[in-house]
PDB file of C-alpha atoms in Angstrom:
ATOM      1  CA  ASP A   5    -151.540-214.956-173.427  1.00  0.00           C
ATOM      2  CA  TYR A   6    -153.620-217.097-175.820  1.00  0.00           C
ATOM      3  CA  VAL A   7    -150.583-219.190-176.811  1.00  0.00           C
ATOM      4  CA  PRO A   8    -150.163-222.422-174.845  1.00  0.00           C
ATOM      5  CA  VAL A   9    -146.735-222.765-173.258  1.00  0.00           C
ATOM      6  CA  LEU A  10    -145.423-226.184-172.345  1.00  0.00           C
ATOM      7  CA  PHE A  11    -142.446-226.744-170.109  1.00  0.00           C
ATOM      8  CA  ILE A  12    -141.004-230.096-171.095  1.00  0.00           C
ATOM      9  CA  SER A  13    -137.798-231.992-170.533  1.00  0.00           C
ATOM     10  CA  ALA A  14    -136.100-233.927-173.300  1.00  0.00           C
ATOM     11  CA  LEU A  15    -133.747-235.353-170.690  1.00  0.00           C
ATOM     12  CA  THR A  16    -136.415-236.872-168.433  1.00  0.00           C
ATOM     13  CA  GLY A  17    -139.325-236.931-170.890  1.00  0.00           C
ATOM     14  CA  GLN A  18    -141.467-234.948-168.484  1.00  0.00           C
ATOM     15  CA  ARG A  19    -144.672-233.638-170.178  1.00  0.00           C
ATOM     16  CA  VAL A  20    -143.430-234.639-173.658  1.00  0.00           C
ATOM     17  CA  ASP A  21    -146.711-236.524-174.093  1.00  0.00           C
ATOM     18  CA  ARG A  22    -148.578-233.180-174.084  1.00  0.00           C
ATOM     19  CA  VAL A  23    -146.808-231.740-177.141  1.00  0.00           C
ATOM     20  CA  LEU A  24    -148.818-233.460-179.896  1.00  0.00           C
ATOM     21  CA  PRO A  25    -152.265-233.019-178.274  1.00  0.00           C
ATOM     22  CA  THR A  26    -151.499-229.316-177.757  1.00  0.00           C
ATOM     23  CA  ALA A  27    -150.312-228.927-181.359  1.00  0.00           C
ATOM     24  CA  LEU A  28    -153.489-230.645-182.612  1.00  0.00           C
ATOM     25  CA  ALA A  29    -155.674-228.351-180.472  1.00  0.00           C
ATOM     26  CA  VAL A  30    -153.932-225.303-181.956  1.00  0.00           C
ATOM     27  CA  TYR A  31    -154.353-226.687-185.479  1.00  0.00           C
ATOM     28  CA  GLN A  32    -158.067-227.399-184.948  1.00  0.00           C
ATOM     29  CA  ALA A  33    -158.646-223.927-183.471  1.00  0.00           C
ATOM     30  CA  ARG A  34    -157.413-222.347-186.724  1.00  0.00           C
ATOM     31  CA  PHE A  35    -160.428-223.863-188.498  1.00  0.00           C
ATOM     32  CA  ARG A  36    -163.094-223.206-185.846  1.00  0.00           C
ATOM     33  CA  CYS A  37    -166.265-221.503-187.079  1.00  0.00           C
ATOM     34  CA  ILE A  38    -168.793-219.629-184.985  1.00  0.00           C
ATOM     35  CA  PRO A  39    -172.353-219.706-186.356  1.00  0.00           C
ATOM     36  CA  ASP A  40    -173.639-216.246-187.358  1.00  0.00           C
ATOM     37  CA  GLU A  41    -176.526-216.296-184.854  1.00  0.00           C
ATOM     38  CA  GLU A  42    -174.198-217.137-181.991  1.00  0.00           C
ATOM     39  CA  LEU A  43    -171.667-214.536-183.103  1.00  0.00           C
ATOM     40  CA  ALA A  44    -174.397-211.868-183.281  1.00  0.00           C
ATOM     41  CA  ARG A  45    -175.570-212.757-179.765  1.00  0.00           C
ATOM     42  CA  LEU A  46    -171.998-212.727-178.475  1.00  0.00           C
ATOM     43  CA  VAL A  47    -171.300-209.280-179.986  1.00  0.00           C
ATOM     44  CA  GLN A  48    -174.586-207.840-178.692  1.00  0.00           C
ATOM     45  CA  ASP A  49    -173.784-209.116-175.186  1.00  0.00           C
ATOM     46  CA  ALA A  50    -170.294-207.608-175.389  1.00  0.00           C
ATOM     47  CA  LEU A  51    -171.716-204.249-176.530  1.00  0.00           C
ATOM     48  CA  ALA A  52    -174.282-204.306-173.716  1.00  0.00           C
ATOM     49  CA  ARG A  53    -171.640-205.110-171.067  1.00  0.00           C
ATOM     50  CA  HIS A  54    -169.237-202.432-172.268  1.00  0.00           C
ATOM     51  CA  ALA A  55    -170.365-199.794-174.741  1.00  0.00           C
ATOM     52  CA  PRO A  56    -167.787-198.490-177.212  1.00  0.00           C
ATOM     53  CA  PRO A  57    -166.108-195.272-176.083  1.00  0.00           C
ATOM     54  CA  SER A  58    -167.016-192.057-177.859  1.00  0.00           C
ATOM     55  CA  LYS A  59    -164.525-190.120-179.928  1.00  0.00           C
ATOM     56  CA  ARG A  60    -165.018-186.478-180.873  1.00  0.00           C
ATOM     57  CA  GLY A  61    -168.598-186.714-179.606  1.00  0.00           C
ATOM     58  CA  ARG A  62    -169.420-189.719-181.810  1.00  0.00           C
ATOM     59  CA  ARG A  63    -169.857-193.313-180.725  1.00  0.00           C
ATOM     60  CA  LEU A  64    -168.911-196.431-182.692  1.00  0.00           C
ATOM     61  CA  LYS A  65    -171.985-198.419-183.740  1.00  0.00           C
ATOM     62  CA  VAL A  66    -171.677-202.089-184.656  1.00  0.00           C
ATOM     63  CA  TYR A  67    -174.398-203.113-187.110  1.00  0.00           C
ATOM     64  CA  SER A  68    -173.373-206.715-187.741  1.00  0.00           C
ATOM     65  CA  ALA A  69    -170.573-209.237-187.433  1.00  0.00           C
ATOM     66  CA  SER A  70    -169.790-212.350-189.433  1.00  0.00           C
ATOM     67  CA  GLN A  71    -166.999-214.852-189.696  1.00  0.00           C
ATOM     68  CA  THR A  72    -165.637-214.712-193.223  1.00  0.00           C
ATOM     69  CA  GLY A  73    -162.711-217.084-193.048  1.00  0.00           C
ATOM     70  CA  VAL A  74    -160.531-219.524-191.167  1.00  0.00           C
ATOM     71  CA  ALA A  75    -156.779-220.098-190.846  1.00  0.00           C
ATOM     72  CA  PRO A  76    -156.712-217.647-189.137  1.00  0.00           C
ATOM     73  CA  PRO A  77    -160.317-217.116-188.036  1.00  0.00           C
ATOM     74  CA  THR A  78    -161.415-213.819-189.602  1.00  0.00           C
ATOM     75  CA  PHE A  79    -164.321-211.729-188.360  1.00  0.00           C
ATOM     76  CA  VAL A  80    -165.781-208.756-190.219  1.00  0.00           C
ATOM     77  CA  PHE A  81    -167.641-206.114-188.228  1.00  0.00           C
ATOM     78  CA  ARG A  82    -169.867-203.645-190.081  1.00  0.00           C
ATOM     79  CA  VAL A  83    -169.667-200.316-188.249  1.00  0.00           C
ATOM     80  CA  ASN A  84    -170.745-196.725-188.792  1.00  0.00           C
ATOM     81  CA  ASP A  85    -167.155-195.369-188.900  1.00  0.00           C
ATOM     82  CA  PRO A  86    -164.026-197.538-188.516  1.00  0.00           C
ATOM     83  CA  ASP A  87    -162.033-194.441-187.497  1.00  0.00           C
ATOM     84  CA  LEU A  88    -164.013-194.325-184.237  1.00  0.00           C
ATOM     85  CA  LEU A  89    -162.601-197.695-183.168  1.00  0.00           C
ATOM     86  CA  HIS A  90    -160.015-197.528-180.400  1.00  0.00           C
ATOM     87  CA  PHE A  91    -157.433-200.331-180.251  1.00  0.00           C
ATOM     88  CA  SER A  92    -158.477-201.151-176.683  1.00  0.00           C
ATOM     89  CA  TYR A  93    -162.075-201.783-177.780  1.00  0.00           C
ATOM     90  CA  GLU A  94    -160.874-204.045-180.594  1.00  0.00           C
ATOM     91  CA  ARG A  95    -158.864-205.988-178.012  1.00  0.00           C
ATOM     92  CA  TYR A  96    -161.963-206.119-175.773  1.00  0.00           C
ATOM     93  CA  LEU A  97    -164.010-207.697-178.587  1.00  0.00           C
ATOM     94  CA  GLU A  98    -161.227-210.178-179.349  1.00  0.00           C
ATOM     95  CA  ASN A  99    -161.080-211.165-175.684  1.00  0.00           C
ATOM     96  CA  ARG A 100    -164.861-211.742-175.620  1.00  0.00           C
ATOM     97  CA  LEU A 101    -164.519-214.032-178.678  1.00  0.00           C
ATOM     98  CA  ARG A 102    -161.728-215.951-176.962  1.00  0.00           C
ATOM     99  CA  GLU A 103    -163.752-216.134-173.753  1.00  0.00           C
ATOM    100  CA  ALA A 104    -166.717-217.705-175.543  1.00  0.00           C
ATOM    101  CA  HIS A 105    -164.711-220.024-177.816  1.00  0.00           C
ATOM    102  CA  GLU A 106    -161.258-221.426-177.338  1.00  0.00           C
ATOM    103  CA  PHE A 107    -158.735-220.349-179.929  1.00  0.00           C
ATOM    104  CA  PRO A 108    -155.493-221.587-178.334  1.00  0.00           C
ATOM    105  CA  GLY A 109    -152.367-220.496-180.168  1.00  0.00           C
ATOM    106  CA  THR A 110    -154.407-218.977-182.977  1.00  0.00           C
ATOM    107  CA  PRO A 111    -154.422-215.309-183.907  1.00  0.00           C
ATOM    108  CA  LEU A 112    -157.808-213.780-184.665  1.00  0.00           C
ATOM    109  CA  ARG A 113    -158.232-211.272-187.460  1.00  0.00           C
ATOM    110  CA  LEU A 114    -160.840-208.601-186.774  1.00  0.00           C
ATOM    111  CA  ILE A 115    -161.745-206.343-189.692  1.00  0.00           C
ATOM    112  CA  PHE A 116    -163.910-203.269-189.226  1.00  0.00           C
ATOM    113  CA  GLN A 117    -165.647-202.073-192.368  1.00  0.00           C
ATOM    114  CA  ARG A 118    -167.881-199.096-192.955  1.00  0.00           C
ATOM    115  CA  HIS A 119    -171.523-200.162-193.125  1.00  0.00           C
ATOM    116  CA  SER A 120    -173.185-199.219-196.394  1.00  0.00           C
ATOM    117  CA  PRO A 121    -176.989-199.250-196.319  1.00  0.00           C
ATOM    118  CA  HIS A 122    -178.777-201.251-198.977  1.00  0.00           C
ATOM    119  CA  ARG A 123    -180.272-199.167-201.733  1.00  0.00           C
TER     120      ARG A 123
END
């Protein structure tokens, strides 16, 4: 549902003028960056609104999040145990990112890595 769909007519030319602006918006979204402070605030708000579900008596903890790349936008989440992540919670986080920032027609890559404390 994040992919823009245009209904156009080559015969009448109806809405053909929207094709290039839509393609440019999709292209620009592939290179969108979210500042780390804003991303941290966004993730904390998402966690506060809907806590991660528990699995086998343990709850997923998100320690930090950062955007590590573009084309496609890639976000790395440092968590206590990636095996505790349920696909529905990953989708929830992706939807919160899309809600806060438009990424039309652009897939988002979310990577969940085990947090290793500094020594």
